[in-house]
Amino acid sequence: MYRHLLVPLDGSELGTGLATQAVAFAAALGAKITFFTMREDYGASGEGALARTLSPQAFAELAMGEANAILAKAVAAAGAAGVDCDGVARTGARPYELILDVAAERGCDLIYMASHGRRGVRALIIGSQTQKVLAHATLPVLVATVEANVRGTPAAAAVDIIKDEHRAIAAICAGLREQAARLRAGAETDHELTGALLHYLRAFPERLHHPKEEQYLFARLGQRSTDAGPLITDLEREHAEGGRRLAGLEQAVARLREAGGDAEARTRLGDDIDDFVAGQWRHLNTEEKLLLPLAARHLRDEDWAEIARAFRENAELGKAGAQDEAFRRLFSRLMNLRAGRPVY
């Protein structure tokens, strides 16, 4: 059987579904995954050339694009399932050539990719990059019909959006755990990055993700199933407790950044961050392993449609579109800062 999958991703909603399916497939096989994404050659554009001249620092950040963010979410999904993985990004203009090159370099024995959304009669015409990979590959290619799952039912669409947000939270927590390890080791620590990672958790999960869960997913499930009551109560309590602990960590990082601290203070903060991260990962796991399957059994299509709309557009909770885009850019920037450099 296959032992090493190459999974190309593009950051779309279909890509979220593809990562979910690929992780489940790899877990069943006991296989490793190399996630791949392509970075556009920003420097080759007129805008990029101008940015390079006017602000090399801004150019470097824009040139990194969203590749690290896309890979960080996929790696988080694999990590949650215990699947060995790594991530690779390359800059270029021909995705199918880069896909084949990376598959060969990494010793992959299967390319697992999506057909990217063709439906009806158009489903007979596979997406152009997938078609080119099929035409030129010398190893097996499995084309997953992700669009049937992502767009086929309101439930599938809603769950994929929720899991994508969970993966962003998990990736931020992974960055915090890296900083915690540096604190305990006495190594140079980027307090600005640590503070920014905590700020993201304050700004996104605490103010948007958790309220959406409680007002839409939890509320609907509570109406449909009395059995869900104790679980929902526990999860809402964890939301509140996580917010309080997050505030304490933000204060501790601010004190360390402003006044410094001895080895004991650094170790204590590192331990507190690790404990907080472990709690966040347990919470996400409970929602995905217990709450979502329970919701799948009890919620109706109209419930899921409302939940999907709320998570996609922030519904009554805020400014749809612009706010989502701001969080997407912030997440990409943090993942680029965490990586320190593009992934090659």
C-alpha positions as a Python dict, from the first residue, in 0.01 Angstrom:
ca = {
    (1, 'M'): (0, 0, 0),
    (2, 'Y'): (95, 363, -26),
    (3, 'R'): (336, 492, 237),
    (4, 'H'): (394, 858, 143),
    (5, 'L'): (129, 1090, -1),
    (6, 'L'): (185, 1423, -171),
    (7, 'V'): (-119, 1646, -113),
    (8, 'P'): (-129, 1974, -311),
    (9, 'L'): (-332, 2253, -146),
    (10, 'D'): (-439, 2598, -259),
    (11, 'G'): (-602, 2755, 47),
    (12, 'S'): (-958, 2729, -89),
    (13, 'E'): (-1257, 2582, 92),
    (14, 'L'): (-1211, 2275, -126),
    (15, 'G'): (-853, 2258, -2),
    (16, 'T'): (-982, 2236, 353),
    (17, 'G'): (-1194, 1936, 260),
    (18, 'L'): (-905, 1779, 71),
    (19, 'A'): (-677, 1804, 375),
    (20, 'T'): (-946, 1641, 591),
    (21, 'Q'): (-990, 1351, 350),
    (22, 'A'): (-616, 1308, 293),
    (23, 'V'): (-544, 1292, 666),
    (24, 'A'): (-814, 1028, 718),
    (25, 'F'): (-680, 828, 421),
    (26, 'A'): (-320, 849, 544),
    (27, 'A'): (-423, 752, 896),
    (28, 'A'): (-599, 441, 764),
    (29, 'L'): (-288, 343, 568),
    (30, 'G'): (-34, 441, 831),
    (31, 'A'): (120, 667, 567),
    (32, 'K'): (310, 996, 583),
    (33, 'I'): (192, 1314, 408),
    (34, 'T'): (389, 1588, 241),
    (35, 'F'): (158, 1886, 198),
    (36, 'F'): (250, 2112, -92),
    (37, 'T'): (143, 2459, -195),
    (38, 'M'): (267, 2695, -461),
    (39, 'R'): (367, 3053, -398),
    (40, 'E'): (316, 3301, -682),
    (41, 'D'): (632, 3472, -804),
    (42, 'Y'): (546, 3813, -663),
    (43, 'G'): (881, 3956, -770),
    (44, 'A'): (799, 3889, -1136),
    (45, 'S'): (497, 4121, -1127),
    (46, 'G'): (511, 4494, -1184),
    (47, 'E'): (372, 4556, -836),
    (48, 'G'): (634, 4324, -687),
    (49, 'A'): (919, 4492, -867),
    (50, 'L'): (804, 4830, -738),
    (51, 'A'): (763, 4698, -383),
    (52, 'R'): (1114, 4550, -392),
    (53, 'T'): (1252, 4895, -476),
    (54, 'L'): (1041, 5101, -234),
    (55, 'S'): (1041, 4870, 68),
    (56, 'P'): (1249, 4551, 71),
    (57, 'Q'): (1096, 4451, 406),
    (58, 'A'): (739, 4487, 278),
    (59, 'F'): (838, 4305, -40),
    (60, 'A'): (979, 4011, 159),
    (61, 'E'): (655, 3977, 355),
    (62, 'L'): (432, 4001, 48),
    (63, 'A'): (651, 3756, -143),
    (64, 'M'): (596, 3493, 127),
    (65, 'G'): (223, 3515, 59),
    (66, 'E'): (-13, 3269, 229),
    (67, 'A'): (192, 2954, 178),
    (68, 'N'): (297, 2918, 542),
    (69, 'A'): (-62, 2976, 656),
    (70, 'I'): (-199, 2711, 421),
    (71, 'L'): (62, 2458, 530),
    (72, 'A'): (26, 2538, 901),
    (73, 'K'): (-345, 2452, 896),
    (74, 'A'): (-284, 2126, 710),
    (75, 'V'): (-3, 2027, 946),
    (76, 'A'): (-235, 2100, 1240),
    (77, 'A'): (-499, 1869, 1091),
    (78, 'A'): (-246, 1589, 1048),
    (79, 'G'): (-102, 1641, 1395),
    (80, 'A'): (-447, 1611, 1553),
    (81, 'A'): (-485, 1271, 1385),
    (82, 'G'): (-134, 1153, 1471),
    (83, 'V'): (-27, 1146, 1105),
    (84, 'D'): (340, 1214, 1029),
    (85, 'C'): (370, 1505, 787),
    (86, 'D'): (572, 1795, 661),
    (87, 'G'): (501, 2097, 442),
    (88, 'V'): (670, 2230, 129),
    (89, 'A'): (610, 2554, -60),
    (90, 'R'): (771, 2649, -390),
    (91, 'T'): (761, 2961, -601),
    (92, 'G'): (670, 2921, -963),
    (93, 'A'): (417, 2961, -1241),
    (94, 'R'): (335, 2601, -1340),
    (95, 'P'): (174, 2418, -1048),
    (96, 'Y'): (165, 2076, -1208),
    (97, 'E'): (541, 2079, -1273),
    (98, 'L'): (615, 2177, -914),
    (99, 'I'): (379, 1907, -786),
    (100, 'L'): (562, 1640, -984),
    (101, 'D'): (905, 1776, -885),
    (102, 'V'): (826, 1777, -513),
    (103, 'A'): (669, 1431, -531),
    (104, 'A'): (990, 1296, -683),
    (105, 'E'): (1220, 1482, -443),
    (106, 'R'): (1032, 1364, -134),
    (107, 'G'): (998, 1003, -250),
    (108, 'C'): (617, 1009, -255),
    (109, 'D'): (438, 706, -397),
    (110, 'L'): (92, 865, -445),
    (111, 'I'): (-35, 1211, -538),
    (112, 'Y'): (-367, 1281, -366),
    (113, 'M'): (-540, 1583, -514),
    (114, 'A'): (-879, 1737, -588),
    (115, 'S'): (-1053, 1799, -917),
    (116, 'H'): (-1149, 2147, -795),
    (117, 'G'): (-1516, 2187, -811),
    (118, 'R'): (-1643, 2074, -1148),
    (119, 'R'): (-2008, 1974, -1127),
    (120, 'G'): (-2274, 1825, -1355),
    (121, 'V'): (-2163, 1778, -1715),
    (122, 'R'): (-1852, 1984, -1641),
    (123, 'A'): (-1743, 1712, -1400),
    (124, 'L'): (-1628, 1520, -1707),
    (125, 'I'): (-1360, 1784, -1758),
    (126, 'I'): (-1111, 1761, -1473),
    (127, 'G'): (-948, 2084, -1353),
    (128, 'S'): (-658, 2185, -1576),
    (129, 'Q'): (-375, 2134, -1324),
    (130, 'T'): (-511, 1796, -1216),
    (131, 'Q'): (-542, 1698, -1580),
    (132, 'K'): (-179, 1795, -1644),
    (133, 'V'): (-59, 1601, -1341),
    (134, 'L'): (-250, 1295, -1465),
    (135, 'A'): (-98, 1334, -1810),
    (136, 'H'): (264, 1366, -1693),
    (137, 'A'): (286, 1171, -1367),
    (138, 'T'): (488, 850, -1347),
    (139, 'L'): (336, 752, -1012),
    (140, 'P'): (-28, 691, -916),
    (141, 'V'): (-263, 990, -882),
    (142, 'L'): (-581, 968, -676),
    (143, 'V'): (-834, 1239, -762),
    (144, 'A'): (-1061, 1298, -462),
    (145, 'T'): (-1413, 1424, -529),
    (146, 'V'): (-1390, 1677, -249),
    (147, 'E'): (-1644, 1912, -403),
    (148, 'A'): (-1917, 1650, -359),
    (149, 'N'): (-1854, 1657, 16),
    (150, 'V'): (-1787, 2027, 61),
    (151, 'R'): (-2078, 2149, -149),
    (152, 'G'): (-2302, 1846, -138),
    (153, 'T'): (-2475, 1917, 194),
    (154, 'P'): (-2507, 2214, 430),
    (155, 'A'): (-2363, 1996, 709),
    (156, 'A'): (-2044, 1918, 516),
    (157, 'A'): (-1994, 2284, 430),
    (158, 'A'): (-2046, 2398, 790),
    (159, 'V'): (-1818, 2133, 940),
    (160, 'D'): (-1536, 2213, 698),
    (161, 'I'): (-1553, 2584, 787),
    (162, 'I'): (-1550, 2504, 1158),
    (163, 'K'): (-1256, 2265, 1118),
    (164, 'D'): (-1064, 2522, 914),
    (165, 'E'): (-1103, 2772, 1199),
    (166, 'H'): (-998, 2505, 1448),
    (167, 'R'): (-683, 2440, 1244),
    (168, 'A'): (-594, 2809, 1253),
    (169, 'I'): (-632, 2806, 1632),
    (170, 'A'): (-423, 2488, 1657),
    (171, 'A'): (-147, 2638, 1441),
    (172, 'I'): (-135, 2949, 1660),
    (173, 'C'): (-112, 2724, 1966),
    (174, 'A'): (175, 2531, 1805),
    (175, 'G'): (358, 2862, 1763),
    (176, 'L'): (299, 2939, 2131),
    (177, 'R'): (436, 2600, 2232),
    (178, 'E'): (754, 2672, 2032),
    (179, 'Q'): (798, 2998, 2222),
    (180, 'A'): (732, 2820, 2553),
    (181, 'A'): (1012, 2573, 2480),
    (182, 'R'): (1249, 2863, 2415),
    (183, 'L'): (1147, 3030, 2741),
    (184, 'R'): (1223, 2718, 2944),
    (185, 'A'): (1552, 2658, 2761),
    (186, 'G'): (1672, 3011, 2832),
    (187, 'A'): (1700, 3077, 2457),
    (188, 'E'): (1630, 3412, 2297),
    (189, 'T'): (1253, 3453, 2283),
    (190, 'D'): (1051, 3675, 2053),
    (191, 'H'): (817, 3838, 2303),
    (192, 'E'): (656, 4046, 2030),
    (193, 'L'): (564, 3729, 1840),
    (194, 'T'): (441, 3559, 2156),
    (195, 'G'): (223, 3859, 2235),
    (196, 'A'): (93, 3869, 1878),
    (197, 'L'): (0, 3499, 1886),
    (198, 'L'): (-191, 3555, 2210),
    (199, 'H'): (-357, 3863, 2062),
    (200, 'Y'): (-485, 3654, 1769),
    (201, 'L'): (-648, 3414, 2013),
    (202, 'R'): (-806, 3709, 2192),
    (203, 'A'): (-924, 3874, 1872),
    (204, 'F'): (-1043, 3572, 1675),
    (205, 'P'): (-1152, 3271, 1886),
    (206, 'E'): (-1261, 3474, 2189),
    (207, 'R'): (-1451, 3741, 1999),
    (208, 'L'): (-1573, 3556, 1689),
    (209, 'H'): (-1525, 3179, 1680),
    (210, 'H'): (-1651, 3094, 2028),
    (211, 'P'): (-1953, 3328, 2013),
    (212, 'K'): (-2050, 3178, 1676),
    (213, 'E'): (-2026, 2829, 1821),
    (214, 'E'): (-2237, 2920, 2121),
    (215, 'Q'): (-2502, 3125, 1940),
    (216, 'Y'): (-2548, 2893, 1644),
    (217, 'L'): (-2398, 2545, 1677),
    (218, 'F'): (-2447, 2494, 2052),
    (219, 'A'): (-2786, 2665, 2060),
    (220, 'R'): (-2927, 2462, 1771),
    (221, 'L'): (-2793, 2136, 1906),
    (222, 'G'): (-2931, 2213, 2251),
    (223, 'Q'): (-3276, 2260, 2095),
    (224, 'R'): (-3259, 1932, 1903),
    (225, 'S'): (-3104, 1707, 2169),
    (226, 'T'): (-3138, 1716, 2546),
    (227, 'D'): (-2849, 1466, 2566),
    (228, 'A'): (-2612, 1737, 2440),
    (229, 'G'): (-2679, 1965, 2738),
    (230, 'P'): (-2397, 1853, 2972),
    (231, 'L'): (-2140, 1853, 2692),
    (232, 'I'): (-2242, 2201, 2578),
    (233, 'T'): (-2224, 2327, 2937),
    (234, 'D'): (-1869, 2191, 2971),
    (235, 'L'): (-1758, 2346, 2642),
    (236, 'E'): (-1904, 2687, 2730),
    (237, 'R'): (-1730, 2672, 3067),
    (238, 'E'): (-1401, 2595, 2888),
    (239, 'H'): (-1457, 2893, 2659),
    (240, 'A'): (-1490, 3121, 2962),
    (241, 'E'): (-1197, 2963, 3148),
    (242, 'G'): (-976, 2982, 2839),
    (243, 'G'): (-1051, 3352, 2810),
    (244, 'R'): (-947, 3416, 3169),
    (245, 'R'): (-625, 3217, 3133),
    (246, 'L'): (-547, 3395, 2807),
    (247, 'A'): (-574, 3731, 2980),
    (248, 'G'): (-329, 3615, 3247),
    (249, 'L'): (-79, 3500, 2984),
    (250, 'E'): (-102, 3830, 2798),
    (251, 'Q'): (-23, 4017, 3119),
    (252, 'A'): (271, 3788, 3200),
    (253, 'V'): (421, 3827, 2853),
    (254, 'A'): (381, 4206, 2873),
    (255, 'R'): (563, 4213, 3209),
    (256, 'L'): (846, 3999, 3073),
    (257, 'R'): (874, 4213, 2761),
    (258, 'E'): (888, 4538, 2956),
    (259, 'A'): (1088, 4447, 3265),
    (260, 'G'): (1261, 4122, 3180),
    (261, 'G'): (1264, 3828, 3416),
    (262, 'D'): (1485, 3567, 3574),
    (263, 'A'): (1508, 3203, 3472),
    (264, 'E'): (1236, 3104, 3717),
    (265, 'A'): (990, 3356, 3574),
    (266, 'R'): (1065, 3246, 3219),
    (267, 'T'): (1022, 2879, 3309),
    (268, 'R'): (696, 2950, 3488),
    (269, 'L'): (560, 3138, 3188),
    (270, 'G'): (671, 2859, 2955),
    (271, 'D'): (491, 2602, 3171),
    (272, 'D'): (178, 2818, 3188),
    (273, 'I'): (173, 2855, 2809),
    (274, 'D'): (215, 2479, 2764),
    (275, 'D'): (-68, 2409, 3006),
    (276, 'F'): (-293, 2659, 2828),
    (277, 'V'): (-211, 2511, 2486),
    (278, 'A'): (-281, 2158, 2608),
    (279, 'G'): (-621, 2274, 2729),
    (280, 'Q'): (-699, 2438, 2397),
    (281, 'W'): (-607, 2125, 2204),
    (282, 'R'): (-822, 1909, 2435),
    (283, 'H'): (-1111, 2149, 2381),
    (284, 'L'): (-1080, 2137, 2002),
    (285, 'N'): (-1054, 1758, 2013),
    (286, 'T'): (-1370, 1733, 2225),
    (287, 'E'): (-1563, 1949, 1980),
    (288, 'E'): (-1451, 1747, 1679),
    (289, 'K'): (-1469, 1398, 1832),
    (290, 'L'): (-1783, 1438, 2044),
    (291, 'L'): (-1984, 1751, 1964),
    (292, 'L'): (-1974, 1749, 1583),
    (293, 'P'): (-2070, 1379, 1554),
    (294, 'L'): (-2358, 1444, 1796),
    (295, 'A'): (-2463, 1742, 1585),
    (296, 'A'): (-2446, 1527, 1271),
    (297, 'R'): (-2701, 1291, 1424),
    (298, 'H'): (-2949, 1552, 1545),
    (299, 'L'): (-2930, 1870, 1337),
    (300, 'R'): (-3136, 1925, 1024),
    (301, 'D'): (-3028, 2072, 690),
    (302, 'E'): (-3183, 2407, 777),
    (303, 'D'): (-2984, 2413, 1103),
    (304, 'W'): (-2660, 2342, 922),
    (305, 'A'): (-2736, 2602, 654),
    (306, 'E'): (-2778, 2867, 923),
    (307, 'I'): (-2459, 2755, 1099),
    (308, 'A'): (-2261, 2759, 774),
    (309, 'R'): (-2389, 3106, 690),
    (310, 'A'): (-2296, 3235, 1035),
    (311, 'F'): (-1944, 3097, 1021),
    (312, 'R'): (-1888, 3206, 664),
    (313, 'E'): (-2021, 3557, 700),
    (314, 'N'): (-2007, 3624, 1077),
    (315, 'A'): (-2382, 3684, 1052),
    (316, 'E'): (-2499, 3921, 1328),
    (317, 'L'): (-2169, 3912, 1512),
    (318, 'G'): (-1973, 4154, 1305),
    (319, 'K'): (-1876, 4294, 972),
    (320, 'A'): (-1879, 4013, 721),
    (321, 'G'): (-1614, 4007, 452),
    (322, 'A'): (-1378, 4284, 562),
    (323, 'Q'): (-1334, 4142, 911),
    (324, 'D'): (-1280, 3790, 782),
    (325, 'E'): (-1021, 3920, 536),
    (326, 'A'): (-841, 4107, 814),
    (327, 'F'): (-815, 3792, 1024),
    (328, 'R'): (-696, 3593, 723),
    (329, 'R'): (-416, 3844, 661),
    (330, 'L'): (-324, 3851, 1030),
    (331, 'F'): (-304, 3473, 1044),
    (332, 'S'): (-83, 3462, 733),
    (333, 'R'): (148, 3725, 879),
    (334, 'L'): (182, 3535, 1207),
    (335, 'M'): (258, 3208, 1030),
    (336, 'N'): (522, 3387, 822),
    (337, 'L'): (675, 3533, 1137),
    (338, 'R'): (665, 3190, 1302),
    (339, 'A'): (840, 3034, 1004),
    (340, 'G'): (1096, 3312, 993),
    (341, 'R'): (1149, 3250, 626),
    (342, 'P'): (969, 3089, 332),
    (343, 'V'): (948, 2709, 336),
    (344, 'Y'): (1153, 2550, 55),
}
